[in-house]
Structures are given as C-alpha cells and as structure tokens.
Short mmCIF file of C-alpha atoms in Angstrom, two decimals:
data_model
loop_
_atom_site.label_atom_id
_atom_site.label_comp_id
_atom_site.label_asym_id
_atom_site.label_seq_id
_atom_site.Cartn_x
_atom_site.Cartn_y
_atom_site.Cartn_z
CA MET A 5 23.14 32.43 2.56
CA ALA A 6 23.22 35.96 1.13
CA ASP A 7 19.83 36.65 2.80
CA VAL A 8 21.10 35.34 6.14
CA ALA A 9 24.30 37.37 5.84
CA ALA A 10 22.36 40.58 5.08
CA HIS A 11 19.96 39.92 7.96
CA VAL A 12 22.81 39.54 10.48
CA GLY A 13 25.13 42.12 8.89
CA VAL A 14 28.06 39.80 8.24
CA SER A 15 29.74 38.40 5.15
CA ARG A 16 28.38 35.46 3.17
CA GLN A 17 31.69 33.66 3.72
CA LEU A 18 31.21 33.87 7.49
CA VAL A 19 27.67 32.46 7.17
CA SER A 20 29.12 29.63 5.08
CA LEU A 21 31.60 28.82 7.86
CA VAL A 22 28.85 28.73 10.49
CA LEU A 23 26.38 26.64 8.48
CA GLY A 24 29.18 24.32 7.37
CA GLU A 25 30.17 23.85 11.05
CA ARG A 26 33.74 24.93 10.33
CA PRO A 27 36.05 26.73 12.80
CA GLY A 28 36.56 30.50 12.86
CA PRO A 29 33.42 32.38 13.95
CA SER A 30 32.88 33.15 17.63
CA ALA A 31 30.17 31.44 19.68
CA ARG A 32 28.10 34.65 19.75
CA THR A 33 28.31 35.05 15.95
CA ARG A 34 27.36 31.42 15.44
CA GLU A 35 24.30 31.88 17.63
CA ARG A 36 23.20 35.01 15.70
CA VAL A 37 23.68 33.33 12.31
CA LEU A 38 21.85 30.18 13.30
CA ARG A 39 18.96 32.18 14.76
CA ALA A 40 18.70 34.22 11.57
CA ALA A 41 18.79 31.09 9.42
CA GLU A 42 15.93 29.62 11.43
CA GLU A 43 13.88 32.82 11.25
CA LEU A 44 14.35 33.08 7.47
CA GLY A 45 13.62 29.38 6.87
CA TYR A 46 17.07 28.70 5.40
CA GLN A 47 17.41 25.23 3.84
CA ALA A 48 20.79 23.98 2.67
CA ASP A 49 21.14 22.80 -0.92
CA THR A 50 22.00 19.17 -0.20
CA ALA A 51 22.73 18.35 -3.83
CA ALA A 52 25.23 21.20 -4.13
CA ARG A 53 26.86 20.22 -0.86
CA LEU A 54 27.27 16.62 -2.05
CA LEU A 55 28.88 17.78 -5.30
CA ARG A 56 31.51 19.68 -3.33
CA ARG A 57 32.43 16.66 -1.25
CA ALA A 58 35.14 14.20 -2.26
CA ARG A 59 32.87 11.49 -0.81
CA SER A 60 29.09 11.56 -0.76
CA ARG A 61 28.76 9.35 2.36
CA GLN A 62 25.41 8.26 0.97
CA VAL A 63 24.13 4.68 1.08
CA GLY A 64 21.63 3.64 -1.57
CA VAL A 65 18.75 1.38 -0.51
CA LEU A 66 16.73 -0.64 -2.99
CA PHE A 67 13.50 -1.91 -1.41
CA GLY A 68 10.05 -3.25 -2.21
CA MET A 69 6.81 -1.60 -1.18
CA GLY A 70 4.57 -4.64 -0.83
CA TYR A 71 5.82 -6.30 2.34
CA PRO A 72 5.90 -5.03 5.95
CA MET A 73 9.37 -6.44 6.63
CA ASP A 74 10.86 -4.23 3.91
CA ALA A 75 9.32 -1.15 5.53
CA HIS A 76 10.62 -2.18 8.97
CA LEU A 77 14.13 -2.55 7.57
CA VAL A 78 14.05 0.83 5.80
CA GLU A 79 12.90 2.48 9.03
CA ALA A 80 15.72 0.81 10.96
CA LEU A 81 18.35 1.82 8.38
CA TYR A 82 18.00 5.55 9.09
CA PRO A 83 19.40 5.48 12.66
CA ALA A 84 21.87 2.73 11.72
CA THR A 85 23.42 4.86 8.94
CA ALA A 86 23.29 8.07 10.98
CA ASP A 87 25.29 6.43 13.77
CA LEU A 88 28.14 5.85 11.30
CA GLY A 89 27.89 9.24 9.61
CA TYR A 90 26.09 8.16 6.46
CA GLY A 91 22.90 9.31 4.77
CA VAL A 92 20.23 7.23 3.01
CA VAL A 93 18.96 7.44 -0.58
CA LEU A 94 15.89 5.29 -1.29
CA SER A 95 14.89 3.68 -4.58
CA ALA A 96 11.72 1.58 -4.67
CA MET A 97 11.22 -1.47 -6.83
CA ALA A 98 8.07 -1.23 -8.95
CA SER A 99 6.43 -3.01 -11.84
CA THR A 100 7.14 -0.01 -14.06
CA ARG A 101 10.93 -0.33 -13.94
CA SER A 102 13.52 -3.05 -13.61
CA GLU A 103 15.81 -3.72 -10.68
CA ARG A 104 18.73 -2.85 -12.94
CA GLU A 105 17.25 0.60 -13.60
CA ALA A 106 16.66 1.16 -9.89
CA ILE A 107 20.24 0.19 -9.05
CA GLY A 108 21.57 2.40 -11.85
CA GLU A 109 19.62 5.35 -10.44
CA LEU A 110 21.22 4.92 -7.01
CA MET A 111 24.69 4.68 -8.50
CA GLY A 112 24.00 7.79 -10.56
CA LEU A 113 23.20 9.66 -7.34
CA ARG A 114 26.76 9.00 -6.10
CA CYS A 115 25.78 6.36 -3.55
CA GLU A 116 28.94 4.79 -2.13
CA ALA A 117 27.31 1.45 -1.29
CA LEU A 118 24.10 -0.43 -2.09
CA LEU A 119 21.84 -2.16 0.42
CA LEU A 120 19.39 -4.45 -1.36
CA ILE A 121 16.20 -5.44 0.47
CA GLY A 122 13.90 -8.07 -0.95
CA LEU A 123 15.62 -8.40 -4.30
CA SER A 124 13.79 -11.04 -6.31
CA ALA A 125 15.34 -14.45 -6.79
CA GLU A 126 15.99 -13.40 -10.43
CA ALA A 127 18.61 -10.84 -9.33
CA PRO A 128 20.34 -8.89 -12.12
CA ALA A 129 23.04 -10.96 -13.77
CA ASP A 130 25.43 -8.03 -13.45
CA LEU A 131 25.10 -7.73 -9.66
CA ALA A 132 28.64 -9.09 -9.28
CA ARG A 133 29.89 -6.39 -11.66
CA VAL A 134 28.16 -3.75 -9.56
CA ALA A 135 29.96 -5.17 -6.50
CA GLU A 136 33.27 -4.63 -8.30
CA ARG A 137 32.56 -0.88 -8.29
CA ILE A 138 30.88 -0.31 -4.92
CA PRO A 139 30.04 -2.45 -1.86
CA VAL A 140 26.78 -4.40 -2.19
CA VAL A 141 25.00 -5.83 0.86
CA GLU A 142 21.95 -8.05 0.45
CA ILE A 143 19.47 -7.96 3.34
CA GLY A 144 17.12 -10.88 3.81
CA GLN A 145 18.62 -13.16 1.20
CA ARG A 146 21.84 -14.33 -0.45
CA THR A 147 21.78 -14.58 -4.23
CA GLY A 148 25.33 -15.89 -4.43
CA ALA A 149 26.57 -13.01 -6.58
CA GLU A 150 30.34 -12.85 -6.25
CA GLY A 151 31.80 -10.01 -4.19
CA THR A 152 28.63 -9.19 -2.26
CA ASP A 153 27.93 -9.33 1.47
CA SER A 154 24.67 -10.54 2.99
CA VAL A 155 22.74 -10.35 6.25
CA ARG A 156 19.75 -12.65 6.63
CA THR A 157 17.77 -14.71 9.10
CA ASP A 158 18.02 -18.50 9.18
CA ASP A 159 14.61 -18.98 7.57
CA ALA A 160 14.74 -22.78 7.70
CA ASP A 161 15.32 -22.66 11.45
CA GLY A 162 12.53 -20.12 11.89
CA VAL A 163 9.91 -22.39 10.34
CA ARG A 164 11.42 -25.35 12.17
CA GLN A 165 10.71 -23.50 15.43
CA ALA A 166 7.12 -22.92 14.31
CA VAL A 167 6.59 -26.63 13.56
CA GLU A 168 8.17 -27.62 16.88
CA HIS A 169 5.82 -25.25 18.70
CA LEU A 170 2.80 -26.78 16.96
CA THR A 171 3.87 -30.38 17.51
CA GLY A 172 4.51 -29.51 21.15
CA LEU A 173 0.88 -28.45 21.38
CA GLY A 174 -0.17 -31.81 19.96
CA HIS A 175 -0.69 -30.98 16.27
CA ARG A 176 0.06 -33.62 13.65
CA ALA A 177 -1.82 -32.41 10.56
CA ILE A 178 0.28 -29.30 9.82
CA ALA A 179 0.34 -27.66 6.37
CA HIS A 180 2.60 -24.95 4.97
CA VAL A 181 1.73 -22.16 2.52
CA ASP A 182 4.97 -21.37 0.70
CA GLY A 183 6.32 -18.07 -0.62
CA GLY A 184 6.77 -19.06 -4.24
CA GLY A 185 10.03 -17.78 -5.69
CA LEU A 186 10.41 -14.87 -3.27
CA PRO A 187 13.44 -14.35 -0.99
CA GLY A 188 13.63 -16.88 1.82
CA ALA A 189 10.68 -18.95 0.57
CA GLU A 190 12.72 -21.99 -0.45
CA GLN A 191 14.49 -22.08 2.91
CA ARG A 192 11.21 -21.75 4.82
CA ALA A 193 9.64 -24.61 2.88
CA ARG A 194 12.74 -26.72 3.50
CA GLY A 195 12.63 -25.98 7.23
CA TYR A 196 8.98 -27.07 7.34
CA THR A 197 9.66 -30.34 5.52
CA GLU A 198 12.71 -31.18 7.60
CA ALA A 199 10.92 -30.43 10.87
CA MET A 200 7.92 -32.56 9.91
CA ARG A 201 10.22 -35.50 9.13
CA GLU A 202 12.15 -35.01 12.35
CA HIS A 203 8.87 -35.41 14.25
CA GLY A 204 7.87 -38.53 12.34
CA LEU A 205 5.35 -36.66 10.20
CA GLY A 206 7.03 -37.04 6.82
CA ASP A 207 3.96 -38.74 5.36
CA ARG A 208 1.84 -35.71 6.34
CA VAL A 209 3.96 -33.05 4.65
CA GLU A 210 1.78 -30.70 2.60
CA VAL A 211 3.06 -27.56 0.90
CA LEU A 212 0.42 -25.31 -0.67
CA PRO A 213 1.47 -22.82 -3.38
CA GLY A 214 1.51 -19.18 -2.31
CA ASP A 215 3.53 -16.00 -1.97
CA TYR A 216 3.97 -13.15 0.53
CA SER A 217 0.53 -11.58 0.06
CA GLU A 218 -2.86 -11.66 1.76
CA GLU A 219 -4.48 -12.99 -1.41
CA ALA A 220 -2.11 -15.97 -1.48
CA GLY A 221 -3.23 -16.85 2.04
CA ALA A 222 -6.86 -16.48 1.04
CA ARG A 223 -6.39 -18.78 -1.96
CA ALA A 224 -4.75 -21.40 0.23
CA ALA A 225 -7.60 -21.18 2.72
CA ARG A 226 -10.19 -21.69 -0.03
CA ARG A 227 -8.33 -24.79 -1.20
CA LEU A 228 -8.40 -26.19 2.31
CA LEU A 229 -12.06 -25.32 2.82
CA ALA A 230 -12.99 -27.27 -0.30
CA ARG A 231 -11.85 -30.50 1.37
CA GLU A 232 -13.72 -32.82 3.67
CA SER A 233 -11.33 -32.12 6.56
CA LEU A 234 -8.95 -29.32 7.49
CA PRO A 235 -5.42 -29.55 8.87
CA THR A 236 -5.29 -28.59 12.53
CA ALA A 237 -2.49 -26.06 11.91
CA VAL A 238 -0.95 -24.02 9.09
CA VAL A 239 2.43 -22.29 8.92
CA ALA A 240 2.17 -19.40 6.44
CA ALA A 241 4.99 -17.93 4.35
CA ASN A 242 4.79 -14.57 6.09
CA ASP A 243 2.42 -12.47 8.21
CA LEU A 244 0.44 -11.06 5.27
CA CYS A 245 -0.15 -14.55 3.92
CA ALA A 246 -1.17 -15.70 7.41
CA PHE A 247 -3.60 -12.79 7.73
CA GLY A 248 -5.31 -13.63 4.42
CA LEU A 249 -5.51 -17.29 5.43
CA LEU A 250 -6.87 -16.56 8.90
CA ALA A 251 -9.45 -14.00 7.72
CA THR A 252 -10.79 -16.35 5.05
CA LEU A 253 -11.08 -19.25 7.50
CA VAL A 254 -12.88 -17.10 10.06
CA ARG A 255 -15.34 -15.77 7.45
CA ALA A 256 -16.16 -19.39 6.59
CA GLY A 257 -17.01 -20.13 10.22
CA VAL A 258 -13.73 -21.84 11.13
CA SER A 259 -12.43 -20.98 14.57
CA VAL A 260 -8.81 -19.82 14.89
CA PRO A 261 -7.19 -21.29 16.93
CA GLY A 262 -10.06 -23.54 18.00
CA ASP A 263 -10.28 -25.48 14.74
CA VAL A 264 -7.06 -24.41 13.01
CA SER A 265 -3.95 -22.82 14.50
CA VAL A 266 -2.09 -20.32 12.29
CA VAL A 267 1.56 -19.20 12.42
CA GLY A 268 3.05 -16.33 10.42
CA TYR A 269 6.59 -15.19 9.69
CA ASP A 270 8.35 -11.83 10.31
CA ASP A 271 6.55 -10.80 13.54
CA SER A 272 5.56 -7.58 11.78
CA ARG A 273 3.20 -4.93 13.12
CA THR A 274 0.44 -6.86 11.37
CA ALA A 275 1.08 -9.82 13.67
CA GLN A 276 0.96 -7.55 16.72
CA LEU A 277 -2.48 -6.04 15.97
CA SER A 278 -4.75 -6.39 19.00
CA PHE A 279 -7.53 -8.04 16.99
CA LEU A 280 -5.15 -10.50 15.33
CA ARG A 281 -2.52 -11.48 17.91
CA LEU A 282 -0.71 -13.74 15.45
CA THR A 283 1.94 -16.23 16.55
CA SER A 284 4.88 -15.44 14.30
CA VAL A 285 8.59 -16.10 13.70
CA ARG A 286 10.50 -12.94 14.53
CA GLN A 287 13.21 -11.36 12.42
CA ASP A 288 15.15 -8.60 14.19
CA ALA A 289 14.96 -5.75 11.65
CA GLU A 290 16.99 -3.35 13.79
CA HIS A 291 19.85 -5.83 14.24
CA MET A 292 19.83 -6.74 10.54
CA ALA A 293 19.96 -3.07 9.56
CA ARG A 294 22.89 -2.31 11.88
CA LEU A 295 24.87 -5.29 10.61
CA ALA A 296 24.20 -4.43 6.97
CA VAL A 297 25.34 -0.82 7.38
CA ARG A 298 28.38 -1.96 9.35
CA ALA A 299 29.28 -4.39 6.56
CA ALA A 300 29.19 -1.57 4.01
CA ALA A 301 31.21 0.74 6.28
CA GLU A 302 33.83 -1.96 6.83
CA ARG A 303 34.49 -1.96 3.10
CA LEU A 304 34.28 1.82 2.63
CA ASP A 305 36.14 2.95 5.74
CA GLY A 306 38.08 -0.15 6.79
CA GLY A 307 39.19 -1.50 3.44
CA ARG A 308 37.75 -4.99 3.86
CA THR A 309 37.65 -6.90 0.56
CA ARG A 310 36.62 -10.43 1.52
CA SER A 311 32.86 -11.16 1.45
CA ARG A 312 30.94 -11.73 4.67
CA HIS A 313 27.65 -13.60 4.94
CA LEU A 314 25.89 -13.30 8.29
CA LEU A 315 23.12 -15.73 9.27
CA LEU A 316 21.04 -14.59 12.25
CA GLU A 317 19.00 -16.76 14.59
CA PRO A 318 15.23 -16.12 14.57
CA SER A 319 12.86 -16.57 17.50
CA LEU A 320 9.18 -17.47 17.84
CA THR A 321 6.70 -15.02 19.37
CA VAL A 322 3.69 -16.96 20.65
CA ARG A 323 0.34 -15.18 20.69
CA ASP A 324 -3.35 -16.10 20.47
CA SER A 325 -3.52 -17.73 17.02
CA THR A 326 -2.14 -21.08 18.19
CA ALA A 327 -3.55 -23.56 20.71
CA PRO A 328 -3.73 -27.34 21.22
CA PRO A 329 -5.95 -29.14 18.69
CA ARG A 330 -9.42 -30.18 19.73
#
C-alpha cells in the first residue's frame, strides 16, 4: 500500500480506504488508486485482512480427491458461497493424514463452518463435539452425528430408478456392483435389492463386492467373465466403477449394450464422454452445494440451532450404454 500511495501521491491511509472499499475518497481518487494498484501488481494480504475481522466469513470444505462427484461439488461450492458473502478454504483427505487432522486444520484457519464431502463411514467419533463449536454440514451422506446438518441424494431411489429402467427394457438378469463401505453404498445396494423384489426378481438378486473405483468395476467384470453366462445388465456403484466394468467387458469381446447393459451413478463428466455415453443416475451437485451453504448460513447468520437433513430426489439420464436384451 505504501508503494501505491507513493505512486499516486496520496497517503497510505487513503489507499487503505480505497482498497478496503470504505467511504471517504472521491470517485476520481478511487479510480487513480485502483489503476495504480493494478499497474504495480498489488495483492492484498488475505491472511492479515482475516485477522483484523471479527468474523472470518470462511467456510471450510473437507473433500476427497478420488471421485468425480467430490470435484463437482467443490466446483459448485465456490459460486454458492460467494452468493452469500463467504469464502472457501479447502482441505483434502489423503492417506497421509487422518480426517480428524484435516478438520483440525480447517478449524485452525478460523473457518466458521465445515462442509464435509465424502467423509468415510468411519467418521471421527468427535464429529458431534465439533458441531458444538461450529456448524457442520455433511454433503452426500448422513453419519448420524448429533448436531450436524446433511444434504444428500436418495441413493436407494436412484438405483431403484436404474433397475426400473432396465426391467422396462426387458432385463431380468440384473447384477449390482456395490460401493463397499463408502458413503451411499449401503443405500444403493438396498435400493437395488428392493427394486428387484418389487419386480418379482428376488431370486435373481446378485450383489458383487466393489467400491467407487475403476479397478473395482474391472474386478467385478472379470468375475462375471469367468462364468458360463453373463447377466444381461449391471448397475454399478458409481460412474468410475461402471467405466472399469464396461472397459473390461469390451476388451473381452462383450458388446455393451448388445450383450450387457451398464448403468452408472452420479452422471459425472465421465458418464458424458462422447465415446462412453453412459446411462447414469444423476445427482444435482449445484443444488446440493447451494443447500449445504445455505444450511451453514442459516446457523451462522440466522441463529438456527435445530438440525436439518435434506434428502433430494435423483433422476436417471439415459444414454447409449443400455438397450433391450438380445
């Protein structure tokens, strides 16, 4: 600020008023100061500015790096927080540190609320204690920790829609590759089983072990290929799992959807690739992000204390990976 002040020929205090968007300086002076700041490459010290504030107005986001849906949600959180006057601080989950450490880091950076994306089913036991100090919103799952809010998709209904689509095409031998212990996996497997029974296919229920990765889909495909006959359709735990399954089947000479139809979950950018065109259950990342940020703001700015748990309706996007069985 001293450099900008010297360049314009005004006091540092006046530059501080202009860059802090506070009243006092004339429009002409503001224009000169801002032009000088741009010419000199001035960059505000965000950390110092935050320390001077009574409130940080920062929202901490804990997310995973392995799944497309997490990335879509993080991307959607930036405009959602900006619309309500908040900033975003990211902390990634990794094998080299625990979730508790990642949450502690965000709290140490003066985050006023925590948005948790893709927290493992083994959530920290002290998550409820964290919620006693600052608002905690879970996105994509509900661990049941007391005092938290959650925004998630009805995963059971999403897979139910996938099974109904396949049975409507005429499929009867429909398998499911589950997501292991990851968020939403239990509900997706339950939705598959319930839908199969509703269509009189309870004796044909088959759940293959998996997770939300391409390799899990590939392993499931190899198990199926080792049999004498294949199911005519498979509902995968998510789009990455579906991609690994589909690619392995195709490499083995199996036609998709000619021999086996494949459905994913999330309707991520992977599903939309022109060479894949995967039928997939859609989660609305933008809507989930807006609701999660609003939930945090309701506690911070509106004083809400009672927990809210929002369950959103998914939809099925039909593309080229599903067709009637031969």
